């Protein structure tokens, strides 16, 4: 399946997962439960809906990072800054499917977090959604960026529990393709 044909299916998986998450976990969101917990709760419908959509070899993992001699994997971004690969939530094949291995990368932050933290997450999504070798290099010179990036979609989800809304930025090929606000 081509990447272009895959994007609408992956968007539906994400959108339906997010709606299910908002319905099932509203209490956790409003009570300020940790992002790690919220991502885990989002991963549950995401994996099920991915399987329903035919992505049977893929798993939703929170803060996943294949060990690299005990070090976190990193890549160098466009300006040669080091970008850690560990993302809040990813949908990937854990290396079982060569192309595409990586489907969706998600970063989640509460509105109250410092702007610098949100910026780092956005830089990570830019790097992770770029095509292999398109301005992305292994920071250690050994890890092939094709195996830590090239996510088809990336999402930055900002939670504002006070306003009962989410701001969702969608990344494709290293750029924000769309932004939407959802109320809950």
Backbone as a ProteinNet text record, in pm:
[ID]
protein_1_A
[PRIMARY]
XXXXXXXXXXXXXXXXXXXXXXXXXXXXXXXXXXXXXXXXXXXXXXXXXXXXXXXXXXXXXXXXXXXXXXXXXXXXXXXXXXXXXXXXXXXXXXXXXXXXXXXXXXXXXXXXXXXXXXXXXXXXXXXXXXXXXXXXXXXXXXXXXXXXXXXXXXXXXXXXXXXXXXXXXXXXXXXXXXXXXXXX
[TERTIARY]
84.7	0	89	57.7	136.5	111.5	207.6	195.7	73.7	47.7	-67.8	-199.1	-207.8	-330	-345.1	-232.9	-234.3	-278.6	-247	-274	-420.3	-517.5	-656.9	-695.1	-645.8	-676.3	-613.1	-489.1	-421.9	-488.4	-531.3	-603	-729.9	-802.4	-925.3	-892.8	-785.4	-744.6	-717.9	-640.8	-609.7	-736.2	-816.9	-936.6	-1033.3	-1056.3	-1147.4	-1088.9	-958.1	-891.6	-906.2	-885	-894.4	-1036.5	-1135.8	-1276.5	-1308.3	-1264.4	-1288.5	-1219.6	-1096.1	-1019.5	-1092.5	-1142.6	-1214.1	-1340.8	-1409.2	-1531.1	-1498.4	-1398.6	-1366.8	-1286.7	-1208.9	-1113.2	-1127.6	-1245.5	-1268.6	-1235.8	-1275.8	-1248.9	-1098.6	-1017.9	-872.5	-816.9	-865	-817.4	-847.3	-971.5	-1013.3	-947.7	-909.7	-846.7	-695.9	-639.8	-497.3	-406.6	-456.8	-375.3	-255.9	-144.4	-20.1	-36.5	46.7	45.6	77.8	166.1	202.5	79.1	-1.7	-124.7	-221.3	-235.9	-328.1	-284.7	-155.6	-106.1	-131.7	-114.2	-143.2	-290.5	-375.1	-518.9	-553.6	-487.4	-508.6	-455.3	-349.3	-289.1	-384	-470.4	-558.7	-655.7	-735.1	-822.3	-741.8	-626	-547.8	-501.7	-450	-403.2	-520	-629.7	-748.1	-800.2	-811	-863.6	-765.6	-636.7	-536.4	-553.5	-572.8	-594.7	-723.1	-828.9	-955.4	-939.7	-846.1	-822.7	-725.4	-681.8	-595.2	-447.5	-409.4	-269.6	-240.8	-245.9	-241.6	-106.1	0.7	136.4	183.2	97.5	139	89.5	170.8	141.9	151.8	72	77.6	157.7	269.5	358.3	381.6	382.2	407.6	555.2	616	756.5	847.3	828.7	903.8	1037.6	1142.3	1272.9	1351.1	1371	1453.1	1589.6	1634.6	1762.7	1875.7	1964.4	2080.5	2201.6	2241.4	2347.8	2314.6	2186.4	2144.4	2130.2	2158.9	2147.7	2020	1965	1850	1894.8	1814.2	1844.6	1822.2	1908.1	1892.9	1919	1865.4	1896.9	1932.4	2000.7	2034.2	1934.5	1877.5	1779.7	1846.2	1766.1	1810.4	1926.2	1926.2	2032.5	2136.9	2143.4	2236.5	2216.3	2098.5	2067.2	2030.3	2063.5	2031.7	1886	1813.8	1672.5	1657.5	1607	1584.2	1465	1468.1	1366.6	1246.5	1263.9	1153.2	1038.1	925.3	805.6	700.3	603.3	501.1	425.2	387.2	310	339.7	365.4	388.1	307.1	271.7	211.8	314.1	368.8	478.3	475.6	560.5	561.9	669.4	739.6	850.7	955	971	1072	1029.9	907.3	861.9	826.8	785.2	750.4	856.5	922.6	1031.5	981.2	875.1	826.4	675.8	604.6	655.9	660.8	767.8	780.7	703	712.8	658.7	539.4	428.5	306.8	271.5	252.7	206.1	293	334.4	407.2	322.8	307	222.1	298.8	293.6	343.1	223.5	215.4	103.3	155.9	99.9	136	10.9	13.3	-92	-58	-159	-139.7	-48.8	-51.8	24.6	174.6	219.1	362.2	437.4	563.5	643.4	653.4	657	666	788.9	898.5	1021.7	1001.1	926.4	898.2	812.6	714.6	627.9	708.9	798.7	883	968.7	1027.3	1109	1026.4	903.1	814.8	784.7	761.8	732.6	854.6	973.1	1096.1	1112	1080.9	1088.4	992.2	870.2	772.3	815	875.5	928	1031.7	1126.3	1232.9	1177.2	1084.2	1032.3	945.5	883.1	793.6	861.3	984.9	1056.6	1089.1	1108.2	1154.1	1294.7	1335.4	1471.1	1575.5	1669	1783.4	1746.2	1621.5	1581.6	1603.4	1724.3	1757.6	1763.9	1773.8	1779.5	1895	1982.1	2098.6	2111.4	2174.3	2196.3	2298.9	2264.2	2354.5	2477.9	2465.2	2579.5	2655.4	2608.5	2675.8	2649.1	2570.7	2549.5	2404.5	2310.8	2169.7	2114	2059.9	2002.8	1873.1	1866	1744.3	1618.8	1632.7	1514.1	1442.4	1513.6	1453.7	1409.4	1429.3	1382.9	1293.2	1273.7	1191.5	1097.5	1071.7	986.3	845.4	797.2	658.7	567.2	459.8	368.2	293.8	256.4	184.6	243	240.3	276	166.9	144.7	42.2	96	78.2	102.6	-33.7	-60.5	-190.5	-169.5	-228.9	-219	-353.8	-349.1	-471.3	-491.6	-609.7	-648	-773.4	-750.7	-865.7	-955.8	-899.2	-979.9	-1082.2	-1037.2	-1126.6	-1196.5	-1160.1	-1215.4	-1197.2	-1069.8	-1039.8	-903.6	-886.2	-758.7	-720.3	-593.6	-538.3	-455.1	-484.3	-416.8	-350.6	-217.1	-140.2	-103.6	-124.6	-88.4	36.6	136.1	261.7	269.4	307.4	332.8	459.7	555.5	682.9	750.6	748.5	821.3	753.3	628.3	557	419	368.4	231.9	137.8	56.1	-36.1	-171.6	-213.8	-342.5	-341	-422	-440.7	-590.2	-632	-774.1	-791.4	-900.4	-933.9	-1058.4	-1051.1	-1163.6	-1208.8	-1335.9	-1392.2	-1447.4	-1436.5	-1489.1	-1564.7
-117.8	0	123.9	219.1	341.6	426.1	511.5	600.1	690.5	740.5	828.4	755.8	629.3	551.2	515.2	507.4	468.5	583.5	707.1	821.4	833.7	825	836.5	728	606.8	497.9	525.3	572.9	603	720.3	820.1	933.7	885.1	795.4	741.8	666.1	588	516.1	616.6	720.6	820.4	892	942.4	1019	936.4	813	726.6	690.6	670.3	641.7	759.4	877.9	998.4	1018.1	996.5	1009.5	907.2	783.5	679	714.4	760.5	802.8	914.3	1013.9	1124.6	1076	981.7	927.7	842.9	757.7	661.6	720.9	823.9	871.8	1018.5	1073.3	1214.4	1245.9	1158.5	1180.7	1192.8	1104.8	1112.6	1243.8	1284.6	1408.6	1526.1	1535.5	1648.3	1647	1528.8	1518.3	1538.9	1565.8	1595	1473.5	1356.6	1235.1	1254.2	1189.4	1207.8	1178.3	1245.1	1221.3	1076.3	1016.8	876.3	788.2	812.2	735.3	762.7	889	923.5	860	860.2	796.7	646.7	586.2	443	416	500.4	483.4	505	599.2	622.4	505.7	442.8	331.8	212.9	195	77.6	79	184.5	183.4	196.9	262.8	279.8	145.9	59.8	-70.1	-153.4	-153.1	-229.9	-176.3	-45.2	13.2	-2.4	-1.5	-27.6	-169.7	-264.2	-402.9	-414.3	-347	-348.3	-290.2	-195.5	-130.5	-208.6	-325	-410.1	-400.4	-320.4	-308.1	-410.3	-536.3	-645.7	-665.2	-626.4	-646.7	-531.1	-434.4	-312	-307.5	-243.4	-231.2	-84.9	-47.5	86.7	77	149	144.6	284.3	292.8	418	424.8	539.7	565.9	450.2	399.6	284.4	330.2	257.7	283.3	154.3	95.5	-25.2	8.7	-68.3	-41.8	-42.7	51.4	64.2	63.3	-56.4	-70.5	7.8	12.2	80.8	230.9	284.9	429.6	457.5	574.9	615.8	645.6	606.9	640	789.2	847.3	987.5	1004	1112.3	1152.2	1298.9	1344.8	1487.2	1550.7	1659.1	1729	1817.1	1898.2	1983.4	2073.8	2122.5	2212.4	2138.4	2007.6	1919.3	1916	1957.1	1941.1	1796	1744.7	1605.7	1597	1503.4	1482.3	1339.4	1323.5	1187.6	1127.7	998.5	929.3	888.8	870.7	823.9	922.8	871.7	950.9	903.9	989.2	951.8	825.6	815.9	701.7	681.5	557.1	526.5	404.4	403.1	285.6	237.7	118	66.6	-85	-143.8	-289.6	-354	-276	-325.7	-395.4	-345.7	-398.3	-519.5	-565.5	-684.8	-657	-535.4	-497.9	-398.2	-430.9	-345	-209.9	-210.8	-84.1	-89.5	-12.6	80.4	15.9	42.2	-3.2	89.9	219.2	320.7	392.5	396.3	456.4	590	592.5	714	741.7	868.1	914.2	1024.1	1015.1	1111.2	1168.3	1299.9	1369.9	1437	1429.5	1486.5	1576.1	1692.7	1785.7	1857.8	1893.8	1981.2	2125.3	2205.9	2346.9	2417.5	2374.7	2440.8	2412.9	2318.6	2288.6	2405.6	2420.5	2528.8	2517.6	2631.3	2635.7	2562.1	2565.9	2498.9	2347.7	2288.5	2143.9	2110.2	2193.4	2170.8	2183.9	2281	2300.7	2176.6	2118.7	1997.4	1883.4	1869.7	1765.2	1788.9	1913.7	1945.7	1920.6	1954.5	1928.1	1777.1	1698.8	1553	1503.1	1554.7	1511	1550.2	1665.4	1705.9	1603.9	1571.6	1477.1	1336.9	1292.2	1155.9	1135.5	1241.8	1225.5	1257.6	1297.9	1323.4	1192.6	1202.4	1087.4	1051.8	925.8	889.1	976.1	1022	1101.7	1240.8	1281.4	1415.6	1508.2	1553.8	1643.5	1574.3	1440.7	1365.7	1266.8	1270.8	1183.5	1117.5	999.2	935.6	1017	1054.1	1134.6	1054.9	922.3	840.9	783.4	813.4	764.2	618	548.4	404.4	367.7	437.2	400.1	455.9	368.8	409	485.7	614	691.8	633.9	549.1	486.3	399	354.7	266.5	338.6	468	542.6	658	674.8	784.5	735	824.2	793.4	752.7	811.5	788.7	852.9	784.9	838.1	960.3	956.4	1067.7	1095.5	1221.7	1261.1	1352.7	1345.1	1429.8	1491.9	1622.7	1691.6	1722.6	1669.6	1685.5	1768.1	1886.4	1973.6	1973.6	1934.7	1922	2048.4	2104.5	2217.4	2174.4	2114	2061.3	2172.4	2291	2402.2	2446.5	2454.5	2492.9	2373.4	2253.9	2129	2119.6	2133.2	2126.5	2062.8	2015.5	1963.3	2043.8	2076.8	2132.6	2020.9	1985.1	1872.3	1921	1910.4	1940.3	1808.3	1798.7	1678.5	1707.2	1619.1	1631.1	1524.6	1567.6	1478.2	1527.7	1436.9	1469.1	1592.1	1599	1703.2	1838.1	1846.7	1974	1956.3	2064.6	2063	2074.1	1971.6	1968.9	2029.5	2003.6	2059.7	2075.2	2166.7	2190.5	2196	2129.1	2136.6	2141.6	2202.6	2209.4	2124.7	2039.8	1955.6	1991.5	2002.8	2029.8	1901.7	1888.5	1769.2	1807.1
0	0	0	-83.8	-89.2	34.7	62.5	178.5	165.6	44.7	22.9	49.8	10.7	34.6	181.5	251.5	391.9	483.8	446.4	535.2	577.6	488.2	534.1	634.8	614.4	708.6	844.6	843.7	970.7	1041.7	966.3	1027.2	1096.3	1030.3	1091.6	1219.2	1218.1	1339.7	1451	1422.1	1524.9	1571.3	1476.6	1513	1597.2	1558.4	1634.6	1771.7	1774.7	1903.2	1998	1944.6	2027.4	2079.5	1994	2038.9	2147.8	2127.8	2228.4	2358.8	2349.1	2466.3	2542	2469.7	2535.6	2605.6	2545.5	2607.3	2730.5	2718.4	2824.3	2939.5	2912.6	3012.8	3047.3	3025.4	3056.7	3202.3	3291.7	3434.6	3461.4	3401.4	3418.7	3364.2	3247.9	3187	3278.5	3324.4	3408.5	3546.1	3594.5	3726.1	3722.5	3604.5	3596	3605.3	3569	3571.2	3477.4	3506.1	3431.6	3282.3	3202	3057.8	3025.8	3101.5	3077.7	3090.1	3193.4	3210.2	3096.1	3058.4	2950.9	2818.3	2792.1	2669.5	2671.1	2785.6	2795.4	2768.8	2821.4	2798.5	2651.1	2584.7	2441.5	2358.8	2404.7	2328.8	2315.7	2413.5	2412.8	2294.6	2275.6	2157	2027.2	2033.1	1911.4	1854.8	1939.4	1891.1	1838	1909.7	1865.7	1733.4	1719.5	1596.6	1480.3	1508.5	1404.2	1351.1	1440.9	1397.8	1316.7	1361.9	1288.3	1147.6	1132.2	1002.9	915.3	964	883.6	915.4	1013.2	1053.2	1163.4	1126.5	1223.6	1289.4	1225.4	1278.6	1366.9	1392.6	1461.1	1604.9	1689.2	1831.4	1873.1	1970.4	2028.6	2158	2163.4	2279.7	2334.8	2466.5	2537.4	2573.4	2543.7	2577	2539	2421	2370.3	2313.8	2346.5	2287.6	2291	2175.7	2169.3	2225.6	2321.4	2387.1	2284.9	2299.7	2213.6	2305.7	2349.9	2449.3	2576.9	2611.2	2732.4	2717	2597.7	2574.7	2495.9	2516.9	2438.2	2296.4	2199.1	2061	2040.1	1959.4	1924.3	1775.6	1721.9	1585.9	1590.1	1488.4	1477.9	1383.6	1427.6	1344.9	1242.4	1178.2	1069	1106.8	1228.1	1273.7	1356	1338.9	1408.2	1559.2	1605.3	1746.7	1770.7	1887.8	1920.4	1962.2	1901.3	1929.8	1980.3	2103.4	2153.3	2080.5	2065.6	1988	2071.9	2200.8	2283.7	2275.3	2228.6	2206.8	2307.4	2338	2436	2395.3	2268.2	2220.1	2072.3	2034.8	1893.3	1851.6	1724	1661.1	1559.7	1582.5	1500.5	1500.8	1416.8	1405	1491.8	1569.8	1651.5	1565.1	1442.9	1352.4	1271.8	1288.3	1216.2	1070.9	1040.4	903.7	857	747.6	700	650.2	572.7	518.3	505.8	585	684.5	823.8	893.7	1032.5	1124.5	1100.3	1190.2	1127	1200.5	1146.6	1211	1342.7	1410.7	1532.6	1547.8	1667.1	1732.1	1864.2	1936.7	2055	2067.1	2186.2	2251.2	2383.4	2456.6	2567.6	2579.6	2687	2734.1	2860.1	2913.5	2877	2862.8	2825.9	2925.3	3050.5	3156.5	3150.4	3068.5	3059.2	2995.5	3030.3	2971.8	2819.4	2753.9	2607.8	2556.8	2630	2586.2	2576	2669.2	2662.9	2541.6	2513.5	2397.2	2268.5	2266.3	2148.7	2121.5	2225.7	2208.9	2151.3	2197.1	2143.8	1995.7	1960.1	1819.9	1731	1780.3	1705.7	1684.9	1787.6	1776.5	1668.2	1666.4	1565.6	1424.3	1410.3	1278.9	1233	1322	1287	1260.5	1342.7	1329.7	1206.3	1156.8	1041.5	908.7	911.4	785.9	715.9	585.1	507.3	554.5	542.1	584.6	515.8	593.7	547.5	500.1	512.8	473.6	593.3	608.7	718.8	853.2	855.7	981.2	972.9	1073.2	1075	1210	1216.1	1346.2	1425	1545.4	1627.7	1668.1	1677.3	1717	1597.8	1476.7	1358	1326.5	1409.6	1390.6	1365.3	1425.5	1414.2	1283.6	1201.1	1073.6	1099.5	1056.9	1085.2	1023.1	921.5	862.2	964.2	1065.8	1164.4	1291.5	1297.1	1413.5	1372.1	1244.5	1195.8	1087.9	993.9	881.1	923.8	1033.8	1074.9	972.7	937.6	837.2	890.3	1018.3	1080.8	1218.6	1257.1	1392.5	1446.4	1576.1	1637.7	1765.7	1777.9	1903.3	1962	2080.5	2145.6	2272.1	2274.8	2392.3	2463.7	2590	2670	2752.9	2743	2827.5	2903.5	3021.3	3095.5	3147.6	3174.1	3223.7	3118.1	2992.7	2883.1	2819.7	2868.4	2816.3	2664.8	2625.9	2483.5	2458.5	2336.8	2288.9	2165.8	2155.4	2033.8	1972.1	1848	1783.1	1655.7	1650.9	1529.9	1464.9	1334.4	1259.7	1175.5	1188.4	1115	1006.9	887.4	775.6	707.7	690.2	624.2	684.5	816.1	886.1	894.8	853.5	856.9	918.3	978.9	1031.2	911.9	894.4	781.3	817.9	941.7	985.6	1137.5	1184.3	1326.7	1351.9	1458.2	1491.8	1642.1	1682.9	1825.1	1847.8	1948.5	1984.5	2124.8	2143	2275	2333.7	2465.5	2531.4	2656
[MASK]
++++++++++++++++++++++++++++++++++++++++++++++++++++++++++++++++++++++++++++++++++++++++++++++++++++++++++++++++++++++++++++++++++++++++++++++++++++++++++++++++++++++++++++++++++++++++

